[in-house]
Short mmCIF file of C-alpha atoms in Angstrom, two decimals:
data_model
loop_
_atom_site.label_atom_id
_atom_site.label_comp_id
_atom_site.label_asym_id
_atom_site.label_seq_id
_atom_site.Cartn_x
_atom_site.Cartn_y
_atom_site.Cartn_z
CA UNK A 1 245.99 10.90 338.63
CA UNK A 2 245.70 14.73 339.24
CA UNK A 3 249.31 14.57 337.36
CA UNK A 4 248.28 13.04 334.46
CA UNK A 5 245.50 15.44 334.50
CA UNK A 6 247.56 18.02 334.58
CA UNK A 7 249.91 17.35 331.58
CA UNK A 8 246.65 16.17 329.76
CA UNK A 9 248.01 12.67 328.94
CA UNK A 10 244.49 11.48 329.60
CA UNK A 11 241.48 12.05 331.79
CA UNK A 12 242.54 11.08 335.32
CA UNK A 13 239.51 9.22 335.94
CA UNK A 14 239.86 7.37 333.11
CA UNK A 15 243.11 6.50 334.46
CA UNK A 16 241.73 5.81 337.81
CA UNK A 17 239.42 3.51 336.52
CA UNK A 18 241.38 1.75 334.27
CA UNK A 19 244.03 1.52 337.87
CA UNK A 20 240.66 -0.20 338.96
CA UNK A 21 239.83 -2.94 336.86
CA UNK A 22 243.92 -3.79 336.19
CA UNK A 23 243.86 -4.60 339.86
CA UNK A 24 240.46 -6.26 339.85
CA UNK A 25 240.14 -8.50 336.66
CA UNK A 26 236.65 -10.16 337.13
CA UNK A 27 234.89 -12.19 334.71
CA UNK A 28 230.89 -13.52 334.53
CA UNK A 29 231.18 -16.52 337.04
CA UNK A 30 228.38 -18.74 337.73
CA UNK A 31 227.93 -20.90 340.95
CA UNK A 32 225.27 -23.46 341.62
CA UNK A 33 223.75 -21.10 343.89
CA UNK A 34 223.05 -17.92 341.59
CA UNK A 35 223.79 -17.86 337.90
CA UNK A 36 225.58 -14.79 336.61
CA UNK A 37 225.05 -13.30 332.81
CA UNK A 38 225.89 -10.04 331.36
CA UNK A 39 222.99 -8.47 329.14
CA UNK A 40 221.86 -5.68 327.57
CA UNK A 41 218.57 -3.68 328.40
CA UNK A 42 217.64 -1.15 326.06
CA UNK A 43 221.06 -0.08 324.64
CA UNK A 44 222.27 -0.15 328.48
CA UNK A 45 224.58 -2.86 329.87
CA UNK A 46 223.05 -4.71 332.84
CA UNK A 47 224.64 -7.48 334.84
CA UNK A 48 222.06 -10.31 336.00
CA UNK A 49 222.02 -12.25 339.47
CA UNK A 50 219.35 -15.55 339.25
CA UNK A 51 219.16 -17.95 341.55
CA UNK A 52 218.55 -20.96 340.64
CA UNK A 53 214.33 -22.02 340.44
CA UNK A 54 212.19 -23.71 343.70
CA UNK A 55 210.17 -26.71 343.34
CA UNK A 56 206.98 -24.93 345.14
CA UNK A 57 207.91 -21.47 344.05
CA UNK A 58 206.38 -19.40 340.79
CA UNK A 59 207.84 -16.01 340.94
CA UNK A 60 211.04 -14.36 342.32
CA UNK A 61 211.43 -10.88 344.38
CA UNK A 62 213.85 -8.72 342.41
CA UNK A 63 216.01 -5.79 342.88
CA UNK A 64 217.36 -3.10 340.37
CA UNK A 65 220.77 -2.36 341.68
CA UNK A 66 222.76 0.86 340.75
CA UNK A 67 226.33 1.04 341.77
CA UNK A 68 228.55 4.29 343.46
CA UNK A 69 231.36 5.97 342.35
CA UNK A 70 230.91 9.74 341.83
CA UNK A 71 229.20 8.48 338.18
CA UNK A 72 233.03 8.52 337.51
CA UNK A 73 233.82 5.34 338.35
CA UNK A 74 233.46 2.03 339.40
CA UNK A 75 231.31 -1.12 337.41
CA UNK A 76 228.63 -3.62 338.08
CA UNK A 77 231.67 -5.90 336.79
CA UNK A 78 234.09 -5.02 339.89
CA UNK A 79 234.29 -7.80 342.55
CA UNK A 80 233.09 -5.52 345.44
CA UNK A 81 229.72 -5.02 343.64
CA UNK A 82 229.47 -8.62 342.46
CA UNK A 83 230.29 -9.83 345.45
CA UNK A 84 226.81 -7.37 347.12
CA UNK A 85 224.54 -8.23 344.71
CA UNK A 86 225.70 -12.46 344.53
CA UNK A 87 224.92 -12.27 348.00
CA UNK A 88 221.84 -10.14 347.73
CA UNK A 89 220.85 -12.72 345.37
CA UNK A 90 221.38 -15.63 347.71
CA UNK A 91 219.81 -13.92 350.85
CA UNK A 92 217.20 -12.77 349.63
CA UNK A 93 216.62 -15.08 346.88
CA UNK A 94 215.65 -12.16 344.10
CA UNK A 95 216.63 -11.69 341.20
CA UNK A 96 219.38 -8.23 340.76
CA UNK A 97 219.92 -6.59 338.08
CA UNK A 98 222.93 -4.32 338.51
CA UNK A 99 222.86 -1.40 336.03
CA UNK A 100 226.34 -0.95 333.84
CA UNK A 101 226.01 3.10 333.11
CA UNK A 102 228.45 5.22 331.71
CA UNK A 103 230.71 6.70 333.53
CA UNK A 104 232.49 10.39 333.53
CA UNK A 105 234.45 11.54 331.46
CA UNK A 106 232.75 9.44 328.34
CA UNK A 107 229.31 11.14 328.89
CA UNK A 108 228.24 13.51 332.06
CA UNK A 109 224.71 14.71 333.06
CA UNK A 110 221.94 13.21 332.22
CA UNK A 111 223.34 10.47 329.89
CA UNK A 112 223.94 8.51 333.67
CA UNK A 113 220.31 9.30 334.35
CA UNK A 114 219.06 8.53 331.14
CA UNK A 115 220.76 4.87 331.09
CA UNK A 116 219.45 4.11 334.32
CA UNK A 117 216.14 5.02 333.74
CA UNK A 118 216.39 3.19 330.43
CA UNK A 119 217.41 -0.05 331.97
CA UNK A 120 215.13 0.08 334.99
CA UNK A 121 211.95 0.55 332.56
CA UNK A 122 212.87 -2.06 330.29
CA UNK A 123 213.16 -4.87 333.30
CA UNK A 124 209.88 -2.97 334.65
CA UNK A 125 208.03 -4.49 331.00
CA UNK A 126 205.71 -7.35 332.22
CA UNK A 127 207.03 -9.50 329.15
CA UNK A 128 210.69 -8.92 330.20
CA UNK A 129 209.72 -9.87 334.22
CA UNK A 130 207.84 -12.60 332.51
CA UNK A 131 211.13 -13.79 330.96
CA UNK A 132 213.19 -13.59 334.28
CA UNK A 133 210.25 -15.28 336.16
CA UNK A 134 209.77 -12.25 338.53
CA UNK A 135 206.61 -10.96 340.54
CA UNK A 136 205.73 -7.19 339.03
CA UNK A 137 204.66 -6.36 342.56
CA UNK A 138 207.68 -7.05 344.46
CA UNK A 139 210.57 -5.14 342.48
CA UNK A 140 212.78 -2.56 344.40
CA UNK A 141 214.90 -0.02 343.26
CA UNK A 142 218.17 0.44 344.97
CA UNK A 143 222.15 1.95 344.88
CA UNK A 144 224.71 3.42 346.94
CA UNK A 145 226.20 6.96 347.04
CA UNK A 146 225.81 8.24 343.26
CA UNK A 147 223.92 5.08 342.29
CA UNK A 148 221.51 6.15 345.25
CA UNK A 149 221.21 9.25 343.43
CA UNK A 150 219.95 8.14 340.14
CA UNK A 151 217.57 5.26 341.90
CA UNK A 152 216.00 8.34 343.79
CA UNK A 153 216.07 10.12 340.76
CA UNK A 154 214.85 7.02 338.92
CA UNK A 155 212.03 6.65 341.34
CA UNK A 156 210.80 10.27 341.23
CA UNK A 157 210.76 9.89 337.46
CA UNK A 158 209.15 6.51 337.02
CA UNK A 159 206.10 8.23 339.57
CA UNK A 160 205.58 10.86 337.07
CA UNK A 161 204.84 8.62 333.84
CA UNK A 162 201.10 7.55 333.96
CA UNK A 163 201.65 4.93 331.23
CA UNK A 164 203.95 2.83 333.30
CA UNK A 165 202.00 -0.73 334.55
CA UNK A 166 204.35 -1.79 336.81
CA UNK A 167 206.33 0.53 339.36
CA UNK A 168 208.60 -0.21 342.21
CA UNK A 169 207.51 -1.64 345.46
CA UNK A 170 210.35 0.07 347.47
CA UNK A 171 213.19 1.90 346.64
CA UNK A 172 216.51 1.40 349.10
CA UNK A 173 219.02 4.67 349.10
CA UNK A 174 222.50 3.65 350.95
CA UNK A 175 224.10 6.96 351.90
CA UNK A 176 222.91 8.62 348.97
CA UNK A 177 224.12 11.71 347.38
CA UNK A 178 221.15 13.90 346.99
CA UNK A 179 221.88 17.80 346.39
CA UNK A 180 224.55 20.04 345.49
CA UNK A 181 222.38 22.94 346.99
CA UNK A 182 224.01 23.55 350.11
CA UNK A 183 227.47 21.96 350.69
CA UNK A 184 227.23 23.61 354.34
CA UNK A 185 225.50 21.29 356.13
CA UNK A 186 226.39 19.79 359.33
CA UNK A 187 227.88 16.94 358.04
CA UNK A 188 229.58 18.41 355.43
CA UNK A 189 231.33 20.77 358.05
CA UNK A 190 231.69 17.99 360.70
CA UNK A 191 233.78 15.23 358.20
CA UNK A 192 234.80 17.94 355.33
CA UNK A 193 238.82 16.31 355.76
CA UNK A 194 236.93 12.50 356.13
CA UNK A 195 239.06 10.02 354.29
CA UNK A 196 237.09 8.34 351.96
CA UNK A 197 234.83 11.13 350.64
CA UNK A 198 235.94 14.71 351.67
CA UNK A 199 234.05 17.86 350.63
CA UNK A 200 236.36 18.92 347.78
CA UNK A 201 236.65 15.10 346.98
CA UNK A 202 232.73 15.08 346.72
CA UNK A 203 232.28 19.13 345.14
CA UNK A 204 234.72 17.60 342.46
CA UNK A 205 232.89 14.68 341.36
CA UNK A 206 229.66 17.23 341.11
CA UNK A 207 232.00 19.49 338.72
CA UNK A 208 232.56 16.67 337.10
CA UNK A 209 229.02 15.34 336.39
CA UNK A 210 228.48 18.87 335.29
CA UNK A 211 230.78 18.70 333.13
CA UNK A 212 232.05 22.09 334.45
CA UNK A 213 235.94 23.87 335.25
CA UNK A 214 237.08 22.99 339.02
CA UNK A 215 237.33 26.57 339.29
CA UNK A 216 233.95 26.76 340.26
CA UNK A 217 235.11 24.53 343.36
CA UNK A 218 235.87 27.68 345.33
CA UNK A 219 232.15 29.11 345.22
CA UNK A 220 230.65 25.98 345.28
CA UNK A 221 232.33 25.53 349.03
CA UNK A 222 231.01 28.50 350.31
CA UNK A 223 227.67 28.31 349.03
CA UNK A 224 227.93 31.22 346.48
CA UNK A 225 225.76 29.57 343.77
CA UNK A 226 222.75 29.70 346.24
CA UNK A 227 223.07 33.09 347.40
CA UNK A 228 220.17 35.19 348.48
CA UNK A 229 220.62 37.23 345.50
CA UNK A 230 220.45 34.03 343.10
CA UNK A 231 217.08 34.11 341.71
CA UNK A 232 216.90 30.78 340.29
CA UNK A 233 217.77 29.14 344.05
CA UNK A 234 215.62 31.23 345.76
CA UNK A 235 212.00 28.61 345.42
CA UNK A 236 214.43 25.66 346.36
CA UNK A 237 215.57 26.96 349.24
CA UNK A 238 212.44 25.83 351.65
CA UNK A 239 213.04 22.00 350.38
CA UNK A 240 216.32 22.45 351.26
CA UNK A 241 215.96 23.96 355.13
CA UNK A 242 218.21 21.44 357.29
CA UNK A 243 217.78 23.55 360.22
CA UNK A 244 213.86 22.12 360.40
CA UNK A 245 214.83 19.17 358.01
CA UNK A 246 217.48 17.36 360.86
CA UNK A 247 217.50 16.14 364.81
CA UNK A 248 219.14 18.66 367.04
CA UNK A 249 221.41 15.91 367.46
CA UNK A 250 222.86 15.85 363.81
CA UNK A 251 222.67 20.24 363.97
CA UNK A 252 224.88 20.67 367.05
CA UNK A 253 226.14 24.02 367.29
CA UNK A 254 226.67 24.36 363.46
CA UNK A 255 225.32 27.44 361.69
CA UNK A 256 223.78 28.14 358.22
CA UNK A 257 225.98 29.32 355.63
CA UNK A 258 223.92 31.52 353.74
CA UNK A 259 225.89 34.19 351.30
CA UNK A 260 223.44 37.73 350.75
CA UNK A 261 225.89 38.14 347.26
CA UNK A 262 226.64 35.32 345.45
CA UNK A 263 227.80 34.30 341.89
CA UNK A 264 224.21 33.69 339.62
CA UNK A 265 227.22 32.64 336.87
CA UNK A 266 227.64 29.30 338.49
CA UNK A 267 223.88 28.11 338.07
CA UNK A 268 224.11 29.67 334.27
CA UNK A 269 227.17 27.08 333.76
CA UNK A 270 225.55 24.61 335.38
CA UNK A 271 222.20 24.66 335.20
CA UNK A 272 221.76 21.16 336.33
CA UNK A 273 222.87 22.14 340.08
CA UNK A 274 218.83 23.12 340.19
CA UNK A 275 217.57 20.02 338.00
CA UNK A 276 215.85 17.84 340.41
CA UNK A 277 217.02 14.68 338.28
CA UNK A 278 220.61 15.65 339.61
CA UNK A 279 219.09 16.55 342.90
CA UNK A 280 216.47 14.91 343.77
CA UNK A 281 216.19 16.62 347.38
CA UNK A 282 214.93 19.38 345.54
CA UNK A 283 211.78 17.67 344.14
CA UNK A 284 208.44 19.41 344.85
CA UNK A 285 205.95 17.47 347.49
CA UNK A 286 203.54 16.54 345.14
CA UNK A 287 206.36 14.23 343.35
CA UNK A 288 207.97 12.91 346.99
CA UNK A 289 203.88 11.94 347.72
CA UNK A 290 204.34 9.14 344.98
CA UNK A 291 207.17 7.62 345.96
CA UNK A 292 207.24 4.26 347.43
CA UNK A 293 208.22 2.96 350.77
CA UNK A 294 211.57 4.09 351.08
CA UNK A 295 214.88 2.97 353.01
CA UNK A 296 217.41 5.12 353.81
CA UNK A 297 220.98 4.20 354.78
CA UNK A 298 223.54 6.96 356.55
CA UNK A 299 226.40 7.12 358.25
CA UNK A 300 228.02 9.14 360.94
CA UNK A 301 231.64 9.62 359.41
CA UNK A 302 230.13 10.96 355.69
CA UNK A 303 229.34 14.34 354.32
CA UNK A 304 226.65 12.78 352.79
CA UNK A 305 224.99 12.21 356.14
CA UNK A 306 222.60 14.57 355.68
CA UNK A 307 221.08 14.64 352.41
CA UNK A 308 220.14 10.93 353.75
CA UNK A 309 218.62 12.42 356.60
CA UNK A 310 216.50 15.23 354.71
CA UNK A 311 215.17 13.12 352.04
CA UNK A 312 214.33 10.60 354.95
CA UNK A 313 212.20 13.91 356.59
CA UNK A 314 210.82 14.77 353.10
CA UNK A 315 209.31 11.74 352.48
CA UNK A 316 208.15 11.14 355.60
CA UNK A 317 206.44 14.56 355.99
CA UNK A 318 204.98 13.82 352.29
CA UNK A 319 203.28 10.68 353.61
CA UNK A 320 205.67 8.09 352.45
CA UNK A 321 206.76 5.10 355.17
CA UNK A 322 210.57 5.51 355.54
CA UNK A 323 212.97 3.43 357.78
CA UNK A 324 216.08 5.75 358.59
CA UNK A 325 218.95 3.34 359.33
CA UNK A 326 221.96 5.03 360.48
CA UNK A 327 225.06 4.18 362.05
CA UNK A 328 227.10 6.10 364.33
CA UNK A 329 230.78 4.43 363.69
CA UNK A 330 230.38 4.08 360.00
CA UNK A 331 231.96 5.29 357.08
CA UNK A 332 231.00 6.33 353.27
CA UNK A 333 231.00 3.59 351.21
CA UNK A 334 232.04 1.22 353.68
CA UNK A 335 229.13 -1.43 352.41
CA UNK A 336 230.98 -3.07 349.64
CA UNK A 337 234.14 -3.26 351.72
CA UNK A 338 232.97 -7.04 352.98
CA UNK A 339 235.64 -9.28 351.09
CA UNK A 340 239.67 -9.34 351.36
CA UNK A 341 241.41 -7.47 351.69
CA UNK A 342 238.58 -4.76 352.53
CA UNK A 343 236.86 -7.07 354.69
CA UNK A 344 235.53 -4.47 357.32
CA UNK A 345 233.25 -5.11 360.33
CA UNK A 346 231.49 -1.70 359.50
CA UNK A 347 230.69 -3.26 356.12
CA UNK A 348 229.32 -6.71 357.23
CA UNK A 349 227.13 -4.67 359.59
CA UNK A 350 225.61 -2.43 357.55
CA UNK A 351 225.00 -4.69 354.53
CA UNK A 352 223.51 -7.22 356.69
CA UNK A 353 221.30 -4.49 357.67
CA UNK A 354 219.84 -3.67 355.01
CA UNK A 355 219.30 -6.79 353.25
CA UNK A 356 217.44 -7.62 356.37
CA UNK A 357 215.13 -4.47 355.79
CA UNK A 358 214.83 -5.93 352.19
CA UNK A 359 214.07 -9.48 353.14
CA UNK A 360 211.46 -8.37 355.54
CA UNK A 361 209.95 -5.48 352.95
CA UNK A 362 209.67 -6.95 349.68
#
């Protein structure tokens, strides 16, 4: 992919994607147990998960689902996400909407915020949860890696707009991407080579979203965009403290990165490395106050570890009841890995987890 980068025969991730769905051809396929229809909600694709109706029951549970990929790739289409939210469907017997956004390169930051926020507040309409037979008081908000991004980010937002009737009940973050603020934490030095998701992996699909030049990648890695000397980082840099934020058992023997000089160029280019609907970590406390009860999903073997961990802290020093979940011999994205030939204990365990938390929250 970096190759046909390169001689600029086409975006690679548009390659890599379309390497994706050629290998994973997946059509709308109903079952008697959940029926499965592709709409659109406010100019946004959306993918639909009903069970079918109870004789003794009036209104469904439902769940706003956001899928991962870097906002580069992926789909609500793909058969690993259709496969987690069928099930989540069945288990839980909700109905999931699983947001279709667009991806990098075809739009970058916000337009991947704006869609899901789009999508989520047209479901959250009392005529449109009328129509899809679902309780407004038990709708959660949910996604993994960037899609836990933008349903943080989704969440923060929807807390802020006084008009809105209906809000979520709970919003469920599975190791969530949260800030490009400090890419020196202890997990990010601890798994920086882990397959899956390593640092430059991860610092790349930020450039990306940015719609910045990877050779920013550098100064990003050493932390020269937050530098002491960086003015417009210097009133984030409390909310972002993982030395107080994280357990002396996540902090080890690592030590802060902090640069005195830095590069204030980087935040001009991209501004949105401070815009707390990128990175929601950053948000002020009066915002993290209104957020609802909040699950939080990490893994041992991610540098995404601890922005999981943090927000988890945040919220919970904010007031907000949080359930940390985190497992010690798990990997990044290893939740949707639960079918053939991908079928991984690690995801069965922590999938099972949380629809448990779900099941018993909402």
């Amino acid at each position: 992919c970096h190759l046909v980068h390169y001689l600029r025969l086409s975006h690679h991730l548009i390659v890599l994607n379309y390497l994706i769905g050629t290998f994973d051809k997946l059509k709308s396929v109903s079952s008697e147990h959940v029926t499965i229809t592709d709409a659109v909600f406010d100019g946004v694709e959306v993918r639909v998960f009903e069970p079918p109706a109870k004789q003794d029951e009036t209104l469904k549970r439902a769940v706003v689902y956001i899928h991962g990929g870097g906002w580069a790739l992926a789909s609500a289409r793909t058969s690993l996400y259709n496969n987690l939210c069928r099930i989540m469907a069945e288990s839980l017997n909700a109905v999931v909407v699983s947001v279709e956004y667009r991806l990098v390169p075809e739009v970058c930051f916000p337009e991947q915020f704006h869609d899901a926020l789009r999508a989520t507040k047209h479901f959250l309409h009392p005529d449109v949860l009328a129509e899809y037979s679902v309780d407004p008081s038990r709708v959660a908000i949910s996604g993994d890696s960037a899609g836990g991004n933008l349903a943080a980010a989704v969440c923060q937002q929807l807390s802020k707009e006084e008009h809105m009737t209906v809000r979520p009940k709970l919003q469920a973050l599975i190791y969530p991407v949260l800030q490009a603020f400090d890419f020196n934490t202890p997990s990010y030095q601890q798994n920086m080579n882990m397959p899956v998701l390593p640092r430059y992996v991860m610092i790349n699909y930020w450039i990306d979203y940015f719609n910045g030049n990877y050779d920013l990648a550098h100064s990003l890695v050493i932390n020269n965009h937050t530098a002491l000397d960086v003015s417009p980082a210097l009133s984030f840099r409390g909310r972002l403290n993982w030395t107080s934020l994280l357990p002396s058992s996540f902090k080890k023997d690592y030590k802060p990165v902090v640069q005195t000089t830095g590069t204030a160029e980087i935040v001009q280019k991209l501004p949105a490395l401070l815009d707390v609907r990128a990175v929601p970590l950053l948000a002020e406390n009066d915002v993290l106050q209104r957020q609802p009860k909040t699950y939080v999903l990490t893994c041992e073997n991610d540098v995404l570890r601890d922005d999981g961990v943090m927000y988890a802290k945040r919220l919970e020093n904010a007031g907000v009841e949080v359930t940390l979940d985190h497992f010690d011999d798990c990997f990044h994205g290893c939740m949707i890995f639960t079918i053939w030939p991908t079928d991984f204990s690690a995801g069965v365990q922590t999938r099972n987890s949380y629809i448990k938390w779900l099941d018993e929250n909402l």
